[in-house]
Coordinates of C-alpha atoms in Angstrom, one line a residue:
D1 CA 127.6 82.4 41.4
A2 CA 130.9 83.7 42.5
L3 CA 131.6 80.8 44.8
R4 CA 131.3 78.3 41.9
A5 CA 133.6 80.5 39.8
G6 CA 136.7 79.7 41.9
N7 CA 136.3 81.7 45.1
C8 CA 136.7 79.8 48.4
A9 CA 133.4 79.1 50.2
V10 CA 135.1 79.8 53.5
C11 CA 137.2 82.9 53.0
H12 CA 135.6 84.1 49.7
L13 CA 138.9 84.9 48.2
P14 CA 140.0 83.6 44.8
T15 CA 141.7 80.2 45.0
R16 CA 145.3 79.8 44.1
G17 CA 147.1 76.5 44.8
L18 CA 145.1 73.4 45.8
F19 CA 141.3 73.7 45.3
V20 CA 138.8 71.1 46.6
W21 CA 135.2 70.9 45.7
C22 CA 132.1 69.0 46.6
Q23 CA 130.7 66.8 43.8
G24 CA 127.2 67.1 45.2
C25 CA 126.8 70.9 45.3
G26 CA 129.8 72.2 43.4
H27 CA 131.1 74.5 46.0
G28 CA 134.7 74.4 47.1
G29 CA 137.7 76.3 48.1
H30 CA 141.2 76.2 49.6
A31 CA 142.0 72.6 50.7
E32 CA 143.2 73.7 54.1
H33 CA 140.1 76.0 54.8
L34 CA 137.7 73.2 53.9
R35 CA 139.6 70.6 55.9
D36 CA 139.3 72.9 59.0
W37 CA 135.6 73.7 58.2
F38 CA 134.6 70.1 57.9
A39 CA 136.4 69.1 61.1
E40 CA 133.6 71.1 62.9
S41 CA 130.6 70.9 60.4
S42 CA 129.2 68.7 57.7
E43 CA 127.1 71.4 56.1
C44 CA 128.4 73.3 53.1
P45 CA 130.2 76.5 54.1
A46 CA 128.6 78.3 51.1
G47 CA 125.2 78.1 52.9
C48 CA 123.5 76.1 50.2
G49 CA 122.3 73.5 52.8
H50 CA 124.0 70.5 51.2
R51 CA 125.7 68.1 53.5
C52 CA 129.1 67.7 51.9
Q53 CA 131.4 64.8 52.7
L54 CA 135.1 65.6 52.6
R55 CA 137.1 62.4 52.4
P56 CA 140.8 62.8 51.6
A57 CA 141.2 59.6 49.7
V58 CA 137.7 59.2 48.2
G59 CA 135.3 61.8 46.9
A60 CA 137.5 64.8 47.3
F61 CA 139.4 66.1 44.3
C62 CA 142.2 68.6 44.4
V63 CA 143.4 70.5 41.4
R64 CA 146.2 73.1 41.2
V65 CA 144.9 76.5 40.0
S66 CA 147.5 78.8 38.7
G67 CA 147.1 82.5 38.8
G68 CA 147.6 84.6 35.7
E69 CA 150.8 86.1 37.1

């Protein structure tokens, strides 16, 4: 689906810069958006029902995605 193809699960826009994803369900998005989301909720913002765990040092991976510009 579109969320797994690089769109942020919170804002639904294509990710540029730091991208974080859940190893359990595969959904992810902008690091800052997900940090804010998981400060209030433990359920995946994509609505898949998975209880994601965002831990900055363990279990959360960031990659830099460069745009084709």
